[in-house]
mmCIF file with all atom_site columns, C-alpha atoms in Angstrom:
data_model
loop_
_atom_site.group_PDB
_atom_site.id
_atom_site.type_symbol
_atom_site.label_atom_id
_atom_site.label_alt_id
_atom_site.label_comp_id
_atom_site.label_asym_id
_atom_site.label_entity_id
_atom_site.label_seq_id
_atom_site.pdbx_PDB_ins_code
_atom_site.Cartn_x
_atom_site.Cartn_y
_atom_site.Cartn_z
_atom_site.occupancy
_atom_site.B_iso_or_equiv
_atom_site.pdbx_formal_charge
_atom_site.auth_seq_id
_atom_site.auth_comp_id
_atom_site.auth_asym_id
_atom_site.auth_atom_id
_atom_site.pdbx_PDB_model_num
ATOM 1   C CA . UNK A 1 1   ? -57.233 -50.888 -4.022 1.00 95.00 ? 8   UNK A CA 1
ATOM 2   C CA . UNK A 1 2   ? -59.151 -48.422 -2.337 1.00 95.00 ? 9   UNK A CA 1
ATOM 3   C CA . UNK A 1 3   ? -57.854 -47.204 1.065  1.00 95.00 ? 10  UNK A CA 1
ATOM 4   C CA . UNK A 1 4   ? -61.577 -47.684 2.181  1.00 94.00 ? 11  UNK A CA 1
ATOM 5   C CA . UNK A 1 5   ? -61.470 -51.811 0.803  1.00 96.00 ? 12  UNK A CA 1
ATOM 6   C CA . UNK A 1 6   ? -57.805 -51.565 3.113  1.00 97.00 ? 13  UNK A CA 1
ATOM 7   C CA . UNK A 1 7   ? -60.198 -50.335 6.260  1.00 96.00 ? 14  UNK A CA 1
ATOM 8   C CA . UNK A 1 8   ? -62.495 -52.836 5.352  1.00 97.00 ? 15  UNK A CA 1
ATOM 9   C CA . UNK A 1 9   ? -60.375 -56.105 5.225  1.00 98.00 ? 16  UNK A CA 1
ATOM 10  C CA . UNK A 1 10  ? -57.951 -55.125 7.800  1.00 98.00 ? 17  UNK A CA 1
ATOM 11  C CA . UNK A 1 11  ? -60.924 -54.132 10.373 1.00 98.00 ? 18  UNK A CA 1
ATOM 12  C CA . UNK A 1 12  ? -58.745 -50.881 10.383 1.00 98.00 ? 19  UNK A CA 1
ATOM 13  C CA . UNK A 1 13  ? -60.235 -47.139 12.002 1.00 97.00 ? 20  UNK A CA 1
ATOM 14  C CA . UNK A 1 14  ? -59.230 -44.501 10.423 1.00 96.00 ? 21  UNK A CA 1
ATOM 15  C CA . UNK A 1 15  ? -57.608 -41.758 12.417 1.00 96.00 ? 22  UNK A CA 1
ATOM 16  C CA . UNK A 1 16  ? -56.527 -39.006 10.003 1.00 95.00 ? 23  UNK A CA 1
ATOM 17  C CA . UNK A 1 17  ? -57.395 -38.341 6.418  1.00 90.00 ? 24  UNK A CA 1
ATOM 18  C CA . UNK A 1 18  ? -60.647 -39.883 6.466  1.00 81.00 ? 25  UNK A CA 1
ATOM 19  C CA . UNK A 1 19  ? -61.334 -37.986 3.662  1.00 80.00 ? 26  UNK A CA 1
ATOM 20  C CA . UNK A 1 20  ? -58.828 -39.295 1.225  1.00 77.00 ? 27  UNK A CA 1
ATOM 21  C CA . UNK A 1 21  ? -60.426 -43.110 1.469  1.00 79.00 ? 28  UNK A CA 1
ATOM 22  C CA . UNK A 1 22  ? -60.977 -42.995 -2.321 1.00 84.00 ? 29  UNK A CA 1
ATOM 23  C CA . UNK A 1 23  ? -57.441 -42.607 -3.049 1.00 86.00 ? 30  UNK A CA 1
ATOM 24  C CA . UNK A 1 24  ? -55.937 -46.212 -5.028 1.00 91.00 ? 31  UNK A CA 1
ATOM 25  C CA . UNK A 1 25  ? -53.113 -47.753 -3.475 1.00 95.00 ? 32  UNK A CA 1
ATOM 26  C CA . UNK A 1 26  ? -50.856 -50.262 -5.440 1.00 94.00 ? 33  UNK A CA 1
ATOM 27  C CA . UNK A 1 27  ? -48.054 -51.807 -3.397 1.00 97.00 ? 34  UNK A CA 1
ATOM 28  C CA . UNK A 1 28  ? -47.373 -52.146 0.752  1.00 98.00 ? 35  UNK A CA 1
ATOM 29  C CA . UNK A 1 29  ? -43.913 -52.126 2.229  1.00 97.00 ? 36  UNK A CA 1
ATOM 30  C CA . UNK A 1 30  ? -44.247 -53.943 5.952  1.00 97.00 ? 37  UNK A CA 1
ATOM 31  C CA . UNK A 1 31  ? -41.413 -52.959 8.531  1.00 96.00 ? 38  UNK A CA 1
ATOM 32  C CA . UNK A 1 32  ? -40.617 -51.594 12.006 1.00 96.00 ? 39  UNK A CA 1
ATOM 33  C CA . UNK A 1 33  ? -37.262 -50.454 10.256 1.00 95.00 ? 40  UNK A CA 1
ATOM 34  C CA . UNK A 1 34  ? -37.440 -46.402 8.880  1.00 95.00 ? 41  UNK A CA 1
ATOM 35  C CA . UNK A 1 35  ? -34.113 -46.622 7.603  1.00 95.00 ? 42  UNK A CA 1
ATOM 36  C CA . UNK A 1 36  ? -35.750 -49.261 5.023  1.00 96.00 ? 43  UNK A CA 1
ATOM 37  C CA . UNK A 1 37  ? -38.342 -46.966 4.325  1.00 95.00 ? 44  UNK A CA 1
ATOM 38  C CA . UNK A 1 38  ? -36.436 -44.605 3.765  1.00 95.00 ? 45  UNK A CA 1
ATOM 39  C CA . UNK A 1 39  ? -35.359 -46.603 0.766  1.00 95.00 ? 46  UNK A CA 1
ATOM 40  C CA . UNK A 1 40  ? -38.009 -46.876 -0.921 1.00 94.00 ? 47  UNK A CA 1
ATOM 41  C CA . UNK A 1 41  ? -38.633 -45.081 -3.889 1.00 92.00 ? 48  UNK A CA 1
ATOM 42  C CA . UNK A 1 42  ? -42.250 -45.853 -5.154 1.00 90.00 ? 49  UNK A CA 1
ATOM 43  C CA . UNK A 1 43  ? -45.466 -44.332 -5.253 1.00 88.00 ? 50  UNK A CA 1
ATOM 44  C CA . UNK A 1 44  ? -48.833 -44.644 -4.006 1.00 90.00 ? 51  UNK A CA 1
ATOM 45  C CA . UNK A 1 45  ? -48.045 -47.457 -1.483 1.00 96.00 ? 52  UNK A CA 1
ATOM 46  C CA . UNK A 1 46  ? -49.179 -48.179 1.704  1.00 97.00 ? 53  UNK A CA 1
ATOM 47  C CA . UNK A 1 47  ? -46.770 -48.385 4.547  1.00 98.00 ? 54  UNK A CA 1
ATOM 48  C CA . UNK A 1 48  ? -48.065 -51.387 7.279  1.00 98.00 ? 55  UNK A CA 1
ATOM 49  C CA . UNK A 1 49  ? -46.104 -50.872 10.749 1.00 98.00 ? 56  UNK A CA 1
ATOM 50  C CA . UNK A 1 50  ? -45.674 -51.516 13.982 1.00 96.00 ? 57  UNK A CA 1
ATOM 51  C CA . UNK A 1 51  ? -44.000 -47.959 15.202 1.00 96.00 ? 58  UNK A CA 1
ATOM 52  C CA . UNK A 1 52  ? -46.634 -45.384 16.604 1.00 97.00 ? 59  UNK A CA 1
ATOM 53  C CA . UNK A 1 53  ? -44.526 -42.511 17.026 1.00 96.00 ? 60  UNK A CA 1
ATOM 54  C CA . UNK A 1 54  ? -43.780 -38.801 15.389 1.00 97.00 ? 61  UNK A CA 1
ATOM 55  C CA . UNK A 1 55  ? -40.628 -40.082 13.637 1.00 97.00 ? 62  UNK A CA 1
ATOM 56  C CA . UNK A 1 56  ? -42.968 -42.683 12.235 1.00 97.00 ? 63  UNK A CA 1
ATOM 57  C CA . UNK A 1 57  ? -44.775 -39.918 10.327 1.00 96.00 ? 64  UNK A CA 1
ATOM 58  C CA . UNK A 1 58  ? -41.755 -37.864 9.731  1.00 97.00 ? 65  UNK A CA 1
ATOM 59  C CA . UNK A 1 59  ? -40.428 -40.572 7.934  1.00 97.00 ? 66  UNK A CA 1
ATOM 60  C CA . UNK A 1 60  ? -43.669 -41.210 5.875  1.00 96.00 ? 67  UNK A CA 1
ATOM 61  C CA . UNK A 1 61  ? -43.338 -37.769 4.595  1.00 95.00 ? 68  UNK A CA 1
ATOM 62  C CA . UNK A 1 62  ? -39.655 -37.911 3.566  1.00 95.00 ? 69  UNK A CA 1
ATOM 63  C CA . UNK A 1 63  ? -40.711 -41.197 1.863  1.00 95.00 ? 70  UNK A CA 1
ATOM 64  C CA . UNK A 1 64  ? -43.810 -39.506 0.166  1.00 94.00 ? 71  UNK A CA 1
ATOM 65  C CA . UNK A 1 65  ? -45.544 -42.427 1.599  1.00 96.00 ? 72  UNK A CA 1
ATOM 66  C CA . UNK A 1 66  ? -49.101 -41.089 2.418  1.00 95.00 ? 73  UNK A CA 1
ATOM 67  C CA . UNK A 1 67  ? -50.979 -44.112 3.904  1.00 97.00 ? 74  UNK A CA 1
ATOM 68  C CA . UNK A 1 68  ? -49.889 -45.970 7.087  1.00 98.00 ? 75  UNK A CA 1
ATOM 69  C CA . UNK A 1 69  ? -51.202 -48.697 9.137  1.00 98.00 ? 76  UNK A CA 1
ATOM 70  C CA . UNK A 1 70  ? -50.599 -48.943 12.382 1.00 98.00 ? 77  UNK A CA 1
ATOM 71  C CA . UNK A 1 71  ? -50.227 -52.899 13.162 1.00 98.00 ? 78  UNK A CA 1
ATOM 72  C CA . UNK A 1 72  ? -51.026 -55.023 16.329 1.00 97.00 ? 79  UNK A CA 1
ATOM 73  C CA . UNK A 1 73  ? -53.827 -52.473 17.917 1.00 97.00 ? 80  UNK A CA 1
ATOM 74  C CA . UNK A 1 74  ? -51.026 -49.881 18.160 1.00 97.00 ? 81  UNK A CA 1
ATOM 75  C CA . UNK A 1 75  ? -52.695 -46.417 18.786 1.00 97.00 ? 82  UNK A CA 1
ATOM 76  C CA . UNK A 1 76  ? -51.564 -42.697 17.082 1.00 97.00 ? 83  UNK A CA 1
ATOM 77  C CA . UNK A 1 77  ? -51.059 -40.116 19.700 1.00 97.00 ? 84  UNK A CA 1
ATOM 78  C CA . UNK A 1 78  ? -52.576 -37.146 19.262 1.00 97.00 ? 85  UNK A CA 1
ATOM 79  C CA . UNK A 1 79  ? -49.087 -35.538 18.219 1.00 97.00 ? 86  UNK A CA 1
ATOM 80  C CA . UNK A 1 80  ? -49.163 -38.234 15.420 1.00 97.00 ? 87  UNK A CA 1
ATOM 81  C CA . UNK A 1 81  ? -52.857 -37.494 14.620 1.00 97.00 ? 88  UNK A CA 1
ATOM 82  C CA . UNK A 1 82  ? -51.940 -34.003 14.181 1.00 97.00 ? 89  UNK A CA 1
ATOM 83  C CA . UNK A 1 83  ? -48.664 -34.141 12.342 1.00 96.00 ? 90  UNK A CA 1
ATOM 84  C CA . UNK A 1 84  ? -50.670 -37.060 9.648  1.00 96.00 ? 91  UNK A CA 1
ATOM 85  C CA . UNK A 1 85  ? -53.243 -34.205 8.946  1.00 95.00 ? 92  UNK A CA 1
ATOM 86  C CA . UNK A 1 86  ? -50.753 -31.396 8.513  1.00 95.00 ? 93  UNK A CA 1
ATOM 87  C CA . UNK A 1 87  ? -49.076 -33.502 6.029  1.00 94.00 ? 94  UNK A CA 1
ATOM 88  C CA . UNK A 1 88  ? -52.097 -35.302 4.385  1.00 93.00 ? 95  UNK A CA 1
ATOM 89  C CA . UNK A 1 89  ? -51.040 -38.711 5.499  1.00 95.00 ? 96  UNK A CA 1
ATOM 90  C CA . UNK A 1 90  ? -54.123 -40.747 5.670  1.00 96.00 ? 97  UNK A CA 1
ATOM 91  C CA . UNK A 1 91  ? -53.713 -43.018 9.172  1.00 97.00 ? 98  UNK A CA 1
ATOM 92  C CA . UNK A 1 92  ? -55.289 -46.259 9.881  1.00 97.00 ? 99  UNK A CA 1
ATOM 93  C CA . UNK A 1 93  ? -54.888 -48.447 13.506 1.00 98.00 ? 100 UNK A CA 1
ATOM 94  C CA . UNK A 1 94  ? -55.616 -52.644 12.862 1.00 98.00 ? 101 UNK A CA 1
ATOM 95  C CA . UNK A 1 95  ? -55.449 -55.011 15.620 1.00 98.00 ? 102 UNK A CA 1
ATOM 96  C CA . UNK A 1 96  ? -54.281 -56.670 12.650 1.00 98.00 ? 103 UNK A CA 1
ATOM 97  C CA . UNK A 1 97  ? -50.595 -58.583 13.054 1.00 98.00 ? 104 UNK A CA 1
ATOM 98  C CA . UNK A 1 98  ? -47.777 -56.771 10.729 1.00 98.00 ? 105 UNK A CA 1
ATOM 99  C CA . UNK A 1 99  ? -47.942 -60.780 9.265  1.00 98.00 ? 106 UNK A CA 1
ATOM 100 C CA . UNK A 1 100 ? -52.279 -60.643 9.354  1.00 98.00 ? 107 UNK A CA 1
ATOM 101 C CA . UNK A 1 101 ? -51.910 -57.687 7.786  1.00 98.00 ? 108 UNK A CA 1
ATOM 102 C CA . UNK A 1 102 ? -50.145 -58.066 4.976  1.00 98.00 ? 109 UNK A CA 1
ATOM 103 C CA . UNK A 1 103 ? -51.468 -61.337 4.005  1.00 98.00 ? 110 UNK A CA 1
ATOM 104 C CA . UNK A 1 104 ? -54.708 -60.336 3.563  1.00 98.00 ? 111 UNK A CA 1
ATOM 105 C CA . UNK A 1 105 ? -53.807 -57.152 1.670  1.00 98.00 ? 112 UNK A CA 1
ATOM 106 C CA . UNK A 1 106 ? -51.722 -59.466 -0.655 1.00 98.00 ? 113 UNK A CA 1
ATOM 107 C CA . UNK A 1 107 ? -54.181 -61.841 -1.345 1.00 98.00 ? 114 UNK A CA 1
ATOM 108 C CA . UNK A 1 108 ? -57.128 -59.293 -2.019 1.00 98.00 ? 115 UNK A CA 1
ATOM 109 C CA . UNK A 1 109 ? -54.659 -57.884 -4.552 1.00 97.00 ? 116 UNK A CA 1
ATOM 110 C CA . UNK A 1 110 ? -52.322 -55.008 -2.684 1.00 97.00 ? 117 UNK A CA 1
ATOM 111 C CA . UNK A 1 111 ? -48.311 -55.841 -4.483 1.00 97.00 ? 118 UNK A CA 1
ATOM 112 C CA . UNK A 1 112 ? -45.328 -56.079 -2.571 1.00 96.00 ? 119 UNK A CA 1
ATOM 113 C CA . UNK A 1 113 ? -42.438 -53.291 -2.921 1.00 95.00 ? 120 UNK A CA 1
ATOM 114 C CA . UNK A 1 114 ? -40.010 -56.216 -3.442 1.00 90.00 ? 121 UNK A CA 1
#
């Protein structure tokens, strides 16, 4: 799925990396937790969150996870917005539930991690 279809069905704005939209995303890993993310070892997933902070991001980009949503209306600081475009992270904000979220990703086709 296209991270543009994600924008679309999660209401999401984009706040970094609008320009990447046309990248394909397979899989979405939901959790508040970095250590699990830190876990993961897949590729081209989305990452659907409720953290909005720098270590958020830091951990993205140890996990070569390059798409995040930020869940329940959380907002990117512009620390975060700048840190996401250094490392070509594309960043969405939903007022989307982590729960919303994620349902409607899986049943328009997005796979879980596990």
């Amino acid at each position: 799925m296209k991270i543009s279809d994600i924008q679309k069905l999660t209401e999401a704005r984009i706040v970094a990396g609008d320009l990447l939209t046309e990248k394909n995303i397979k899989k979405a890993f939901s959790s508040d937790l970095m250590s699990d993310v830190l876990t993961l070892d897949e590729e081209d997933i989305l990452l659907i969150t409720g953290l909005a902070n720098v270590q958020l991001l830091r951990t993205a980009e140890m996990a070569d996870i390059h798409v995040v949503l930020l869940a329940r209306n959380k907002k990117a600081s512009p620390e975060m917005i700048q840190l996401a475009k250094e490392n070509k992270i594309v960043l969405l904000e939903t007022p989307f539930s982590i729960f919303r979220a994620s349902g409607v990703l899986f049943s328009n086709g997005i796979k879980p991690v596990y």
